[in-house]
Structure formats: C-alpha cells, structure tokens
XYZ file of C-alpha atoms in Angstrom:
687
model
C -33.779 18.405 3.287
C -30.031 19.033 2.797
C -26.958 17.393 3.879
C -23.344 18.126 4.342
C -20.979 15.522 3.784
C -17.266 14.610 2.995
C -16.093 13.244 -0.444
C -12.695 12.812 -1.467
C -11.057 14.831 1.362
C -13.536 18.002 0.916
C -16.804 19.086 2.024
C -19.880 19.228 0.076
C -23.534 20.194 0.330
C -26.570 18.742 -1.664
C -30.283 18.387 -1.636
C -31.623 15.010 -0.666
C -33.603 13.189 -3.156
C -34.076 9.960 -1.654
C -32.891 8.298 1.521
C -32.496 4.693 2.754
C -31.009 3.381 6.053
C -27.410 3.339 4.759
C -27.381 6.141 2.132
C -28.683 9.128 0.571
C -29.278 10.198 -3.045
C -28.317 13.976 -3.259
C -28.128 16.552 -5.882
C -25.234 19.280 -5.943
C -25.480 22.665 -6.838
C -23.783 21.685 -10.193
C -26.473 19.183 -10.847
C -24.428 16.348 -10.640
C -26.368 13.484 -8.446
C -24.245 11.534 -5.951
C -24.805 8.436 -3.842
C -23.687 9.352 -0.291
C -23.186 6.780 2.430
C -25.032 7.717 5.782
C -21.622 7.623 7.532
C -20.299 10.423 5.475
C -23.025 12.876 6.575
C -21.962 15.247 8.812
C -24.812 17.448 9.103
C -28.572 17.507 8.192
C -30.350 20.980 7.741
C -33.122 22.655 5.998
C -31.789 26.139 5.755
C -30.165 27.775 4.034
C -30.121 26.158 0.560
C -27.752 23.670 0.017
C -25.805 25.863 -2.656
C -25.331 28.553 -0.186
C -24.262 26.815 2.840
C -20.491 26.504 2.283
C -20.208 30.065 0.951
C -21.553 31.321 4.021
C -19.530 29.139 6.135
C -16.380 30.007 4.623
C -16.877 33.702 5.335
C -17.847 33.115 8.803
C -14.863 30.732 9.511
C -12.490 33.468 8.172
C -13.837 35.570 11.269
C -12.989 32.916 13.561
C -9.649 32.833 15.553
C -8.057 29.312 15.858
C -6.146 30.279 18.938
C -9.241 31.044 20.781
C -10.923 28.125 19.620
C -8.329 25.974 20.877
C -8.643 27.602 24.405
C -12.218 26.929 24.298
C -12.023 23.319 23.308
C -12.082 20.421 25.676
C -8.495 18.509 26.032
C -10.044 15.310 25.044
C -11.498 14.476 21.674
C -14.740 16.132 20.797
C -17.339 16.328 17.961
C -17.526 19.487 16.187
C -21.031 20.263 16.946
C -20.573 19.629 20.599
C -17.760 22.360 20.418
C -20.113 24.695 18.800
C -22.556 24.954 21.782
C -19.527 25.807 23.973
C -18.135 28.403 21.345
C -21.238 30.252 20.339
C -23.372 29.997 23.651
C -26.050 28.215 21.833
C -26.840 25.185 19.765
C -25.363 26.313 16.299
C -27.332 26.664 13.032
C -26.310 25.009 9.964
C -24.137 27.866 9.022
C -22.246 28.220 12.485
C -21.803 24.476 12.617
C -20.229 24.324 9.037
C -18.114 27.220 9.699
C -16.881 25.760 12.856
C -16.029 22.599 11.013
C -14.112 24.298 8.434
C -12.334 25.976 10.836
C -11.285 23.081 12.713
C -10.507 21.151 9.606
C -8.252 23.879 8.182
C -6.239 24.307 11.407
C -4.359 21.085 11.842
C -1.642 22.671 13.837
C -4.262 23.257 16.561
C -6.804 20.358 16.102
C -5.657 16.735 15.112
C -8.335 14.963 13.198
C -9.502 11.783 14.909
C -12.390 10.695 12.486
C -15.054 12.506 10.545
C -16.200 15.355 12.403
C -14.353 14.590 15.137
C -11.076 16.424 16.303
C -8.604 16.694 19.570
C -6.547 19.741 20.622
C -2.867 19.437 20.023
C -0.937 19.279 23.278
C 0.591 22.498 24.614
C 4.277 21.582 23.909
C 3.341 20.283 20.386
C 1.571 23.199 19.780
C 4.247 25.604 20.675
C 6.748 23.794 18.406
C 4.271 23.548 15.617
C 3.677 27.549 15.906
C 7.538 28.001 15.911
C 8.036 25.931 12.843
C 5.085 28.023 11.194
C 6.873 31.275 12.134
C 10.052 30.025 10.809
C 8.557 29.005 7.453
C 6.872 32.103 7.135
C 9.996 34.009 7.865
C 11.700 31.665 5.225
C 9.001 32.606 2.800
C 9.335 36.181 3.418
C 13.301 35.811 2.721
C 12.731 33.702 -0.158
C 10.331 36.254 -1.847
C 12.879 39.173 -0.989
C 15.421 37.062 -2.705
C 13.559 36.561 -5.770
C 12.584 40.335 -5.956
C 16.173 41.194 -5.679
C 17.320 38.855 -8.340
C 14.539 40.139 -10.921
C 15.595 43.793 -9.995
C 19.307 42.885 -10.853
C 20.733 42.442 -7.572
C 22.399 39.209 -6.231
C 21.776 38.409 -2.707
C 25.067 37.418 -1.034
C 23.432 33.961 0.078
C 22.938 33.052 -3.430
C 26.049 34.361 -4.774
C 27.976 32.235 -2.216
C 26.128 29.074 -3.390
C 26.051 29.927 -7.176
C 27.886 26.722 -8.138
C 25.657 24.395 -6.213
C 22.800 26.008 -7.385
C 23.581 25.726 -11.208
C 25.247 22.334 -11.146
C 24.150 20.310 -8.164
C 21.152 22.131 -6.798
C 19.356 21.206 -3.611
C 15.726 21.768 -5.074
C 14.171 21.991 -1.674
C 16.307 24.947 -0.406
C 15.145 28.555 -0.340
C 18.031 29.731 -2.370
C 17.090 27.538 -5.071
C 13.229 28.211 -4.925
C 14.389 31.796 -5.101
C 16.315 31.591 -7.914
C 14.019 29.415 -9.819
C 10.981 31.796 -9.032
C 13.183 34.792 -10.424
C 14.203 32.984 -13.570
C 10.442 32.201 -14.298
C 9.575 35.680 -13.815
C 12.364 36.917 -15.934
C 11.807 34.293 -18.758
C 15.330 33.076 -18.865
C 17.552 30.259 -17.497
C 18.885 30.522 -13.824
C 22.466 30.504 -15.451
C 21.612 33.582 -17.560
C 19.891 35.148 -14.902
C 23.078 34.859 -12.623
C 25.164 36.241 -15.487
C 22.959 39.420 -15.839
C 23.053 39.963 -12.246
C 26.710 39.567 -11.730
C 26.943 36.302 -9.891
C 28.779 34.683 -12.918
C 31.528 36.825 -14.576
C 31.333 35.756 -17.920
C 29.849 32.673 -20.133
C 33.486 31.462 -19.996
C 33.353 31.634 -16.165
C 30.055 29.474 -16.410
C 31.578 26.901 -18.397
C 34.889 26.655 -16.630
C 33.278 26.759 -13.095
C 30.706 23.895 -14.181
C 33.734 21.846 -15.208
C 35.645 22.295 -12.183
C 32.750 21.731 -9.748
C 32.276 18.374 -11.576
C 36.056 17.140 -12.130
C 38.116 19.226 -9.343
C 35.676 20.081 -6.702
C 38.697 20.907 -4.133
C 40.077 23.202 -6.758
C 43.366 22.741 -9.122
C 45.846 23.834 -6.734
C 48.253 21.115 -5.639
C 48.944 20.254 -2.029
C 52.430 20.430 -0.629
C 54.489 17.446 -1.962
C 57.727 16.127 -1.630
C 60.450 16.384 -4.150
C 60.879 13.513 -6.667
C 64.521 13.867 -7.522
C 65.519 12.093 -10.815
C 68.265 9.267 -10.315
C 71.789 10.510 -11.302
C 73.421 7.089 -11.681
C 72.135 6.284 -15.349
C 74.186 5.699 -18.431
C 74.677 8.435 -20.731
C 73.065 8.349 -24.345
C 75.534 8.181 -27.210
C 73.837 11.040 -29.055
C 72.226 14.380 -28.393
C 68.407 14.622 -29.052
C 65.943 17.168 -29.886
C 62.211 17.550 -29.533
C 59.526 18.973 -31.687
C 56.315 20.276 -29.915
C 54.154 23.576 -29.822
C 55.506 27.003 -28.608
C 53.351 26.299 -25.489
C 54.203 22.920 -24.657
C 55.969 22.660 -21.209
C 55.557 19.274 -20.457
C 57.989 18.053 -23.156
C 57.570 14.016 -23.039
C 59.489 12.984 -26.156
C 62.628 13.749 -27.979
C 64.695 12.304 -31.008
C 68.085 11.202 -31.978
C 69.688 9.876 -34.994
C 73.029 8.013 -35.463
C 74.713 7.032 -38.620
C 76.589 3.578 -38.081
C 78.520 0.873 -39.951
C 77.657 -2.501 -38.782
C 79.776 -5.773 -39.728
C 77.915 -8.380 -41.793
C 78.414 -12.193 -41.562
C 79.699 -12.220 -45.162
C 82.366 -9.486 -44.433
C 82.348 -5.761 -45.133
C 80.009 -3.148 -43.329
C 76.420 -2.460 -43.835
C 75.513 1.213 -43.468
C 72.696 1.234 -40.434
C 70.936 4.116 -38.789
C 69.850 4.284 -35.145
C 66.963 6.373 -34.398
C 66.187 6.929 -30.712
C 62.835 7.718 -29.345
C 63.439 9.134 -25.942
C 60.443 9.549 -23.502
C 60.512 11.434 -20.150
C 60.800 9.085 -17.385
C 59.009 10.297 -14.244
C 58.205 6.644 -13.321
C 61.846 6.184 -12.469
C 61.139 8.509 -9.245
C 57.253 8.583 -8.845
C 56.110 5.179 -7.584
C 52.753 3.885 -7.278
C 50.814 4.843 -3.947
C 53.308 7.566 -3.163
C 52.145 11.335 -2.603
C 52.731 12.465 -6.257
C 50.967 9.483 -7.702
C 48.100 9.830 -5.504
C 47.521 13.315 -7.104
C 48.407 12.236 -10.477
C 45.678 9.327 -10.152
C 43.014 11.749 -9.009
C 43.559 14.082 -12.098
C 44.534 11.053 -14.566
C 45.506 13.419 -17.358
C 46.490 17.135 -18.164
C 43.312 19.185 -18.823
C 43.884 21.186 -22.088
C 41.691 24.225 -23.230
C 42.503 27.152 -25.626
C 44.719 29.356 -23.730
C 45.047 27.504 -20.491
C 45.423 23.991 -18.981
C 45.324 22.174 -15.725
C 48.346 19.738 -15.355
C 48.313 16.284 -13.902
C 51.591 16.843 -12.362
C 52.914 19.792 -10.269
C 55.223 22.337 -11.796
C 58.226 21.343 -10.023
C 57.670 17.475 -10.886
C 57.314 18.513 -14.495
C 60.578 20.791 -14.288
C 62.519 17.635 -13.030
C 61.575 15.301 -15.923
C 60.519 17.662 -18.869
C 62.930 17.071 -21.693
C 64.114 20.830 -21.900
C 67.184 21.873 -23.878
C 70.539 22.138 -22.188
C 69.788 19.480 -19.803
C 70.721 15.683 -19.471
C 67.223 14.319 -18.947
C 66.305 10.721 -17.525
C 64.457 9.004 -20.453
C 63.067 5.590 -21.464
C 64.641 5.259 -24.852
C 63.539 2.960 -27.785
C 66.360 2.577 -30.423
C 65.459 1.392 -33.630
C 67.899 0.420 -36.188
C 67.192 0.824 -39.671
C 69.082 -0.116 -42.958
C 70.463 2.757 -44.676
C 69.469 1.720 -47.904
C 65.905 0.641 -47.474
C 64.841 1.974 -44.065
C 63.584 -1.296 -43.142
C 63.626 -2.063 -39.448
C 66.311 -4.387 -38.559
C 66.062 -4.474 -34.631
C 64.703 -2.687 -31.596
C 66.126 -2.094 -28.163
C 64.941 -0.412 -24.939
C 67.135 1.389 -22.566
C 67.072 3.553 -19.503
C 69.488 6.254 -19.422
C 69.912 9.931 -19.293
C 69.875 11.918 -22.785
C 71.251 15.213 -23.453
C 68.729 17.577 -24.963
C 70.246 19.637 -27.520
C 67.187 21.652 -28.633
C 63.506 22.094 -28.381
C 62.225 22.661 -31.819
C 58.995 24.536 -32.324
C 56.320 24.335 -34.749
C 55.540 28.108 -34.980
C 59.397 28.511 -36.091
C 59.575 25.708 -38.277
C 56.356 24.595 -39.973
C 56.601 27.074 -42.812
C 60.343 26.123 -43.323
C 60.317 22.252 -43.077
C 57.853 21.625 -45.916
C 57.974 18.735 -48.146
C 59.677 20.619 -50.821
C 62.544 21.402 -48.597
C 62.821 18.030 -47.127
C 62.829 16.425 -50.669
C 65.790 19.011 -51.806
C 69.124 19.424 -50.232
C 68.206 22.690 -48.449
C 69.790 22.927 -44.954
C 68.172 26.382 -44.038
C 66.786 24.724 -40.746
C 67.976 23.181 -37.797
C 68.656 19.282 -37.836
C 68.053 19.336 -41.450
C 69.754 15.943 -42.085
C 68.156 14.347 -39.224
C 64.644 15.583 -40.259
C 65.280 14.619 -43.803
C 66.169 11.085 -42.689
C 63.059 10.809 -40.264
C 60.851 12.195 -42.782
C 61.947 9.655 -45.317
C 61.596 6.940 -42.394
C 57.930 8.144 -41.675
C 56.760 8.134 -45.387
C 58.155 4.300 -45.528
C 55.787 3.402 -42.486
C 53.139 5.329 -43.898
C 53.504 3.496 -47.126
C 53.592 0.034 -45.445
C 50.730 0.808 -43.356
C 48.440 1.802 -46.150
C 49.102 -1.252 -47.857
C 47.606 -3.206 -44.864
C 44.932 -0.697 -44.521
C 43.787 -0.733 -48.065
C 43.378 2.926 -48.610
C 45.837 5.830 -47.810
C 45.552 7.928 -44.647
C 43.311 11.111 -44.862
C 45.346 14.337 -44.517
C 42.636 16.672 -45.890
C 41.182 17.492 -42.609
C 42.249 21.016 -41.099
C 43.250 21.389 -37.398
C 43.214 24.727 -35.619
C 45.452 26.319 -33.295
C 43.785 28.617 -30.724
C 45.677 31.661 -29.277
C 44.037 33.640 -26.501
C 45.572 37.105 -25.737
C 43.751 39.632 -23.397
C 40.296 38.262 -24.124
C 40.895 38.074 -27.966
C 41.179 34.779 -29.826
C 43.019 34.083 -33.013
C 41.895 30.815 -34.830
C 44.794 29.742 -37.219
C 44.172 26.862 -39.456
C 46.719 23.994 -39.673
C 46.629 21.335 -42.243
C 47.003 17.910 -41.217
C 49.917 15.536 -42.420
C 52.543 18.629 -42.246
C 56.043 17.037 -42.314
C 56.771 17.636 -38.588
C 53.604 16.167 -37.581
C 54.065 13.168 -39.471
C 57.455 12.338 -38.168
C 55.986 12.756 -34.779
C 52.956 10.763 -35.006
C 54.715 8.084 -36.609
C 57.396 7.555 -34.111
C 54.921 7.753 -31.461
C 52.706 5.015 -32.685
C 56.179 3.034 -33.410
C 57.077 3.382 -29.847
C 53.699 2.698 -28.403
C 52.970 -0.475 -30.422
C 56.594 -1.707 -29.689
C 56.372 -1.198 -25.978
C 52.857 -2.829 -26.191
C 54.552 -5.898 -27.977
C 57.321 -5.901 -24.973
C 54.636 -6.200 -22.344
C 53.001 -8.905 -24.378
C 56.125 -10.735 -24.631
C 56.771 -10.412 -20.749
C 52.965 -11.447 -19.860
C 52.687 -8.340 -18.313
C 49.309 -6.380 -18.135
C 49.252 -2.710 -19.296
C 46.523 -0.076 -20.159
C 45.797 -0.947 -23.900
C 43.717 0.947 -26.512
C 41.796 -1.831 -28.561
C 39.698 -0.977 -31.585
C 37.733 -3.873 -33.176
C 35.259 -4.411 -35.405
C 31.604 -5.066 -33.926
C 28.163 -5.310 -34.998
C 25.300 -2.797 -34.015
C 22.219 -3.915 -35.720
C 22.729 -4.254 -39.476
C 25.687 -2.156 -39.374
C 29.367 -2.866 -38.689
C 31.201 -0.252 -36.763
C 34.997 0.024 -35.112
C 34.327 0.212 -31.187
C 37.384 1.569 -29.306
C 37.885 0.700 -25.692
C 40.625 0.576 -22.816
C 41.606 -2.966 -21.680
C 44.436 -4.490 -19.651
C 45.163 -7.186 -22.308
C 46.732 -6.631 -25.747
C 44.454 -6.599 -28.686
C 44.354 -5.301 -32.120
C 43.741 -1.511 -32.850
C 42.254 -1.776 -36.430
C 42.021 1.936 -37.091
C 45.907 2.012 -36.630
C 46.578 -1.570 -37.989
C 48.724 -2.653 -35.143
C 48.627 -5.856 -33.320
C 48.615 -4.025 -29.952
C 48.690 -0.422 -28.711
C 49.710 0.850 -25.425
C 49.936 4.768 -24.692
C 53.490 5.113 -23.382
C 54.906 8.247 -24.732
C 53.285 10.899 -22.799
C 53.842 10.024 -19.127
C 54.063 13.630 -17.981
C 50.224 14.385 -18.917
C 48.539 11.197 -19.091
C 48.158 8.594 -16.315
C 47.861 5.593 -18.610
C 51.183 6.191 -20.122
C 52.705 6.619 -16.495
C 51.216 3.298 -15.625
C 52.644 1.631 -18.848
C 55.901 3.235 -18.110
C 56.259 1.549 -14.746
C 55.431 -1.813 -16.409
C 57.922 -1.328 -19.047
C 60.537 -0.096 -16.667
C 60.111 -3.550 -14.688
C 60.502 -5.446 -17.763
C 63.783 -3.784 -18.767
C 65.275 -4.187 -15.117
C 64.084 -7.472 -14.502
C 62.125 -6.407 -11.363
C 58.681 -7.105 -10.105
C 55.851 -5.043 -12.185
C 53.402 -2.926 -9.820
C 50.369 -4.299 -11.574
C 49.703 -8.117 -12.292
C 47.001 -9.901 -14.334
C 43.494 -9.831 -12.576
C 44.769 -6.737 -10.535
C 41.345 -5.073 -9.425
C 43.212 -1.643 -9.003
C 44.363 -1.716 -12.521
C 40.889 -2.491 -13.842
C 39.543 0.384 -11.818
C 42.385 2.524 -13.338
C 41.043 1.573 -16.767
C 37.628 2.354 -16.119
C 38.237 5.671 -14.474
C 40.881 6.963 -16.667
C 38.535 6.161 -19.919
C 35.627 8.113 -18.151
C 37.853 10.938 -17.081
C 39.739 11.381 -20.235
C 36.444 11.541 -22.257
C 34.939 14.237 -19.802
C 38.348 16.132 -20.368
C 37.964 16.007 -24.006
C 34.506 16.996 -24.035
C 35.263 20.129 -21.756
C 37.995 21.013 -24.351
C 35.224 20.788 -27.280
C 32.989 23.159 -25.328
C 35.748 25.701 -24.594
C 36.986 25.700 -28.531
C 33.104 26.188 -29.380
C 33.054 29.249 -26.892
C 36.082 30.617 -28.318
C 34.769 30.206 -31.824
C 31.822 32.222 -30.967
C 34.054 34.611 -29.290
C 35.844 34.927 -32.840
C 32.646 35.375 -34.768
C 31.759 38.408 -32.535
C 35.041 40.128 -32.332
C 35.124 40.040 -36.096
C 31.340 40.892 -36.285
C 30.582 38.133 -38.605
C 26.941 38.239 -39.746
C 27.152 35.845 -42.708
C 29.329 33.035 -43.074
C 30.296 30.087 -45.581
C 29.595 26.628 -44.396
C 29.601 23.036 -45.903
C 26.939 20.409 -45.314
C 28.055 17.430 -42.987
C 24.550 15.707 -43.284
C 21.125 16.696 -43.196
C 20.596 19.778 -40.971
C 24.179 19.883 -39.696
C 26.721 22.133 -41.210
C 30.275 23.201 -40.398
C 31.448 26.639 -40.736
C 34.464 27.179 -43.353
C 36.665 29.311 -41.415
C 36.731 27.825 -37.964
C 35.811 24.499 -36.447
C 32.159 25.220 -35.532
C 29.049 23.078 -36.005
C 25.712 24.723 -37.022
C 22.505 23.026 -36.740
C 19.942 24.373 -39.320
C 16.666 22.765 -38.653
C 14.633 22.631 -41.734
C 17.225 22.710 -44.113
C 16.611 20.678 -47.447
C 18.719 17.500 -48.125
C 21.694 18.239 -49.883
C 24.886 16.213 -50.655
C 27.753 16.324 -48.291
C 30.098 19.228 -49.094
C 27.262 21.352 -50.381
C 28.557 24.946 -49.759
C 25.946 27.111 -48.078
C 25.954 30.798 -47.135
C 24.039 31.295 -43.736
C 23.045 34.390 -41.755
C 24.227 34.252 -38.025
C 21.010 35.440 -36.471
C 22.209 35.043 -32.626
C 25.121 33.571 -30.735
C 24.206 31.973 -27.465
C 27.290 31.745 -25.352
C 26.027 30.039 -22.520
C 24.267 27.051 -24.631
C 27.238 27.313 -27.082
C 24.925 27.446 -30.051
C 24.388 29.653 -33.217
C 20.958 30.226 -34.295
C 21.030 30.631 -37.941
C 19.226 30.731 -41.209
C 20.142 29.543 -44.841
C 20.631 32.311 -46.934
C 21.711 30.777 -50.110
C 22.836 27.410 -51.426
C 25.783 27.284 -53.777
C 26.928 24.677 -56.259
C 27.323 21.284 -54.538
C 30.965 19.906 -54.357
C 31.771 16.422 -54.511
C 33.269 15.543 -51.419
C 34.805 12.113 -50.645
C 34.544 10.347 -47.319
C 38.143 10.741 -46.933
C 37.899 14.604 -47.039
C 35.279 14.635 -44.288
C 36.244 15.399 -40.746
C 35.945 13.145 -37.823
C 34.182 15.314 -35.497
C 30.608 13.600 -35.634
C 30.177 10.235 -34.191
C 27.985 8.984 -37.213
C 30.848 9.998 -39.724
C 33.432 8.044 -37.643
C 31.357 5.018 -37.757
C 30.943 5.086 -41.322
C 34.347 5.404 -41.899
C 35.017 2.970 -39.397
C 33.078 0.200 -41.456
C 34.619 1.161 -44.711
C 38.317 0.809 -43.196
C 37.275 -2.486 -41.324
C 35.967 -4.103 -44.799
C 39.644 -3.804 -45.992
C 41.592 -4.739 -42.801
C 43.076 -8.022 -42.476
C 42.880 -9.936 -39.027
C 45.519 -8.828 -36.785
C 47.343 -10.899 -34.114
C 48.561 -9.996 -30.790
C 51.823 -11.888 -31.210
C 54.772 -9.507 -31.464
C 56.496 -9.883 -35.108
C 59.790 -11.786 -35.212
C 61.441 -10.812 -38.496
C 60.258 -7.215 -39.249
C 58.654 -5.064 -36.554
C 57.788 -2.543 -39.162
C 55.124 -4.775 -40.705
C 52.941 -4.449 -37.375
C 53.062 -0.712 -37.831
C 49.894 1.083 -39.422
C 48.216 4.349 -39.787
C 49.281 7.557 -38.035
C 46.968 8.601 -35.261
C 47.734 12.201 -33.735
C 49.429 12.020 -30.502
C 48.040 12.892 -27.946
C 44.306 13.442 -29.140
C 43.959 16.367 -26.300
C 47.261 18.161 -27.084
C 46.243 22.064 -28.126
C-alpha cells in the first residue's frame, strides 16, 4: 500500500512498510524512511507506484482550469476527494485525486485552505479583487521586464530617468523601477550607477558625485528663496586707518582685512613709547542678520559654504554677501580687534574690540603676490609690492607669535606639506602645488588665530557661551590621541596651544562664526546675548554644525579626488612616482591623491615607488595600480608627513601632546601673546 501525505508544506508519496493506529512507517522514492502521523495522510492507494504518483498528478493538474473548478465547487467547505466525484463524474482514482489536490492547493486566489485536504471557494467579490490584483501584478512584471530589457540594450526608460536620484541614493527596493534597474545591472555585470551612466541617465561621473551630495544635503535645491534685504547699519564710527585684505583670486566672501598704524604713546616716566596698532577687521553680517529672521533660517539650514574645485555653494545669498563682504573701495561694517604692540619687541601691550565702519583700500590676491612677497623680499628693503611696509611689519609680528608658540609646543610648526590649488576651465583641470608656510599664508593664519583666541577669551570673561573648538588629550586603548570636538564652553585647543578657540573670523561662510559674532557683539554693546548657558538651541547648533561641516569637507575631498583622476586622464599619465605613507598606502608625488596597493611589501615611510596606473575608476574614485619599481628609501620625519590620514594625525597628536603644558581657560592678564600658539589654516574648507 502507498500513501500521499503532507510534510513541511509539501506533498510526498511513499510505500508503507508498517502501520499502527496512529502512524505509518513509509519509504520514499529517494530511499529515505519516514514516520508519518495518521492525520497527515491524505490518500491511500495501490496504483500507481508511489514514485510515479506525483509526476502523473502534476501533469494532469496542468490541464485543469482553476476558474472552472471554482464554478464546480460547493460554496461551503469541502474535502478534495468529495469535489473529485463532482468534477470527474466518477470516483477519482489516485492520480486524479492527487491532481485535484495539487490544483486546489496551487490556486489560493480561488480556494482558501481550511485544513489538510479541506478548502473553501473564495467569495465572488474577494475573488474578483484578487484576480484584478493578479492582473495588475502581471502587467507590472511585464513593464518591469520591458524596462530591464531597455536598460540592458542601452536605452533609459523615462520612468527610471525621472527617478534616478532616488534609485541611486535612497531606493525603495520594493518598487518595480528599482527591481528593473537591479536586474539590468546584474545582467550587465556592473553597478546600477555605472549602468545609468552608460545609458545616459547620468551625464558624467562628476554629475553622479554632485547629485549624490545634493540629494543628501540639499534635497530642495541650492537656490535661495526670495528674502528681504539686510541693510548694513549706517551710524557706525569710522575706523582711523584704511585696511586691505589678502585672499585667493576666486574669493568673493571676503571676511577679513588688516590695518596698521604707527603710534607714539606717552609713558608714566615721561617721553613717548613707539607702539603699533594692528587692526584685524572682520565682516559683520551679525549687525543686520538676527537669530530667527528669514536670512538666518536659510543660513542655519546650510551652516557653511560648500567648497569644491571650480565651484561653491554659499551659505548666504549673493546680495547679502555683497552687503557685507570687505570689497575694495567701500566703507564696510566690521567687528574689529585692535592689538597694540611695542615697536621694539613686537610684544602685545593691549587689545580692544570695536564695532565700526572700515574703509577697504585694496583686496590683495595670492596669485598676484605670492611670487613677489617672499621671505627674502620681506627681510630686505624692497618695496616693489603694495603695502610693503605693512606686510613687512605683519610678517615680523607673525614670526614672533610663531616663535612664542613653538616654545610652548616644544617643536616647530610643520611647513613641509604641500597644498594644491585646483583651477577648472572648460572641463580641464590644472593642479598647482603651493607650499605651506608662505609669508602671506602665515600672516593671515596667525592673525586669525589671534582673533579667534582673543574673542574666545572675551566670551569667557563675560561668562557667555559660544561655539568653541576644543582639542584635548584622551586615551584610546593604550594610545593617547588628540580629540577635537565642538562645545559651548571654553576649553583648551592643544593642537594650537591656546586656552580657548572660538571660530569668529568667517561669519559670511561659516555659521559657527556668525553665532559667535552675535555673542561678541552683545558683549561689546552691553546687550542681551542671543544664547544663554544651557540653551538647548545652542547645543543643537553645535551638533548639527559639526556633522554638516564634516560632510561638506568629505564632499570637497571626493571632488578633489575626482579632479585628480581627470588630471591623470587628460595628461595621459600611465606611470607615476609615489611615496609610501604606510603599509599598502601610497601618495602620488605630483597631485594630492592616495593610492592603495594591496600586496605591497612593507617599506619605510617616504620610500619612493614607481607605479603603473592600470585603471581609473571615476565612479568609485579609486586608482587600480601595480608596483613597477621600488627606489631608494628616503628618510622622512614625522614633521614631513601630510595630515591626510587619520592614523597619522593620531600619531602626530600623541607626540605633540607629550610636549604640551597644561592649558587654562582663564584669559591672560599681562601678556595676551603668551596664550597664542601654533597656526592653523583658516578656514580648513577654503579652496
């Protein structure tokens, strides 16, 4: 005797070896022996053989029509064998009964299962709805298959073109557009992004990276809404001396400018001491933009200007920038820090903060002056460049500050790292190296740190919160590293060697600086500060700014990597020199691009390597390369390493921290210069 039974949701047939009142011992066609409970048996039969029952039943079930079967079935619950007599017109044999069971079980739209071997026809209204859903799914499957075929053959369907960003960056994996794209990508043996680039849904790899960033950070687009004007106040006192700025050629958000006055000051002992008053003048949009107004709401959403080679997305609208940028030929509202120093020793005597209108006499540009304003020119008496006397004095003052900081730091500041300027014209890129520590760079960096540190101390003196950059020593396992974070309370910045450091010098392009400017203005004016200690809104700003600023910096790095790959392509570079950073990581010698070389033997840092560039992947932003030749190892000190890799920064931070004294957040009383340390580029995201 043979039996048909259900096991784990499927039907099986076997030959009975033994039987009790509650179970059977049966052998399947595979030879496996199973114990079957009596209530799991659906059919007992002698013919055909157990191994041939299901194949014959499946063939017969294919010939049955589920709709006709539904019409024949009673409306109440029934057993499949009872329906067999009605359907076939006679008592069904084993193959017919099994075929009927398989058909009922395989048509859940028509028949609802009510137990083993028992079913009930679906009510007519439910059946019609289910059939309509089946028809719709069938159409969708056909549409999906059609889209897949179009993508594979090189055509982008309009529905997929319209949803490109969502499909790539935040896909609904249950949508038919995503399933079609995924199927096409699998058939084409490439990623969805590369397939969409191939079929024209993406214009270029640059388009892909830009759209990915905008989708995440600017989902509503980069255009500014209609905003009211923010006129600059007119009733401000005039500064005594004109000022000049120092910026890149492409800079439009000119935040800072400088002035120098030579003074004579009466002393207690009689006579006059020669002093010099250095003015650090910062654009003051905080005088007109107020927390919560329409322009502030837009700036608060963006939190910073986004920089990328050849382009930028500004934090503030163009007309607002035009109101407050320190352009030449205008008297601009400014928050000014005046630092009086001795003419003989260049030591700081006093500082004063003023709100005023400053005449901007000139906007000096790096591309015009970097080759002229050299250390040799500043050390001599040459006057072949504008503001030679002022720049010479500022350079000497900057060197004095550097020396003071290096004494506290315990090691000199690194200047060996090379920066790079990217110039994009008509899709072509020029990458021009620029050595760190150039005189004009140092002047700007030093004076910005002086202002940020001094104004951070001013906020601390008035017990006013701000947005501080704090860098402290922390333990990570057995290592000690410098941890940098944003906070609302003053704390030491050990990398710079200052007791407090509050970004305040770029209010046109960084929201943290605008917040700090509001706080500083209130301190100077003696008015109520917008933010108080414990302000939840300020805490939220700190968190959001830090995360957003990091994402902008990551995007800038990605786009620099993209243009590095373009530079390699347009110059047909197939072989390049590189230097070992660590283990399998190399840095190309001519451009700021990191290359990973799996399997590279261990070499000392700085070892020069010649690599063959095999493939440039613009979508993944990687270079596939192989080592061609290892040249003589070059001894490179830690100071000559770049700061691009996180592990290197941690190692450097640990070494610096070992030599740093404990810093206090109390502002200095006698010599403000003692709280100034190492220059940090300002701002990190500026091109």
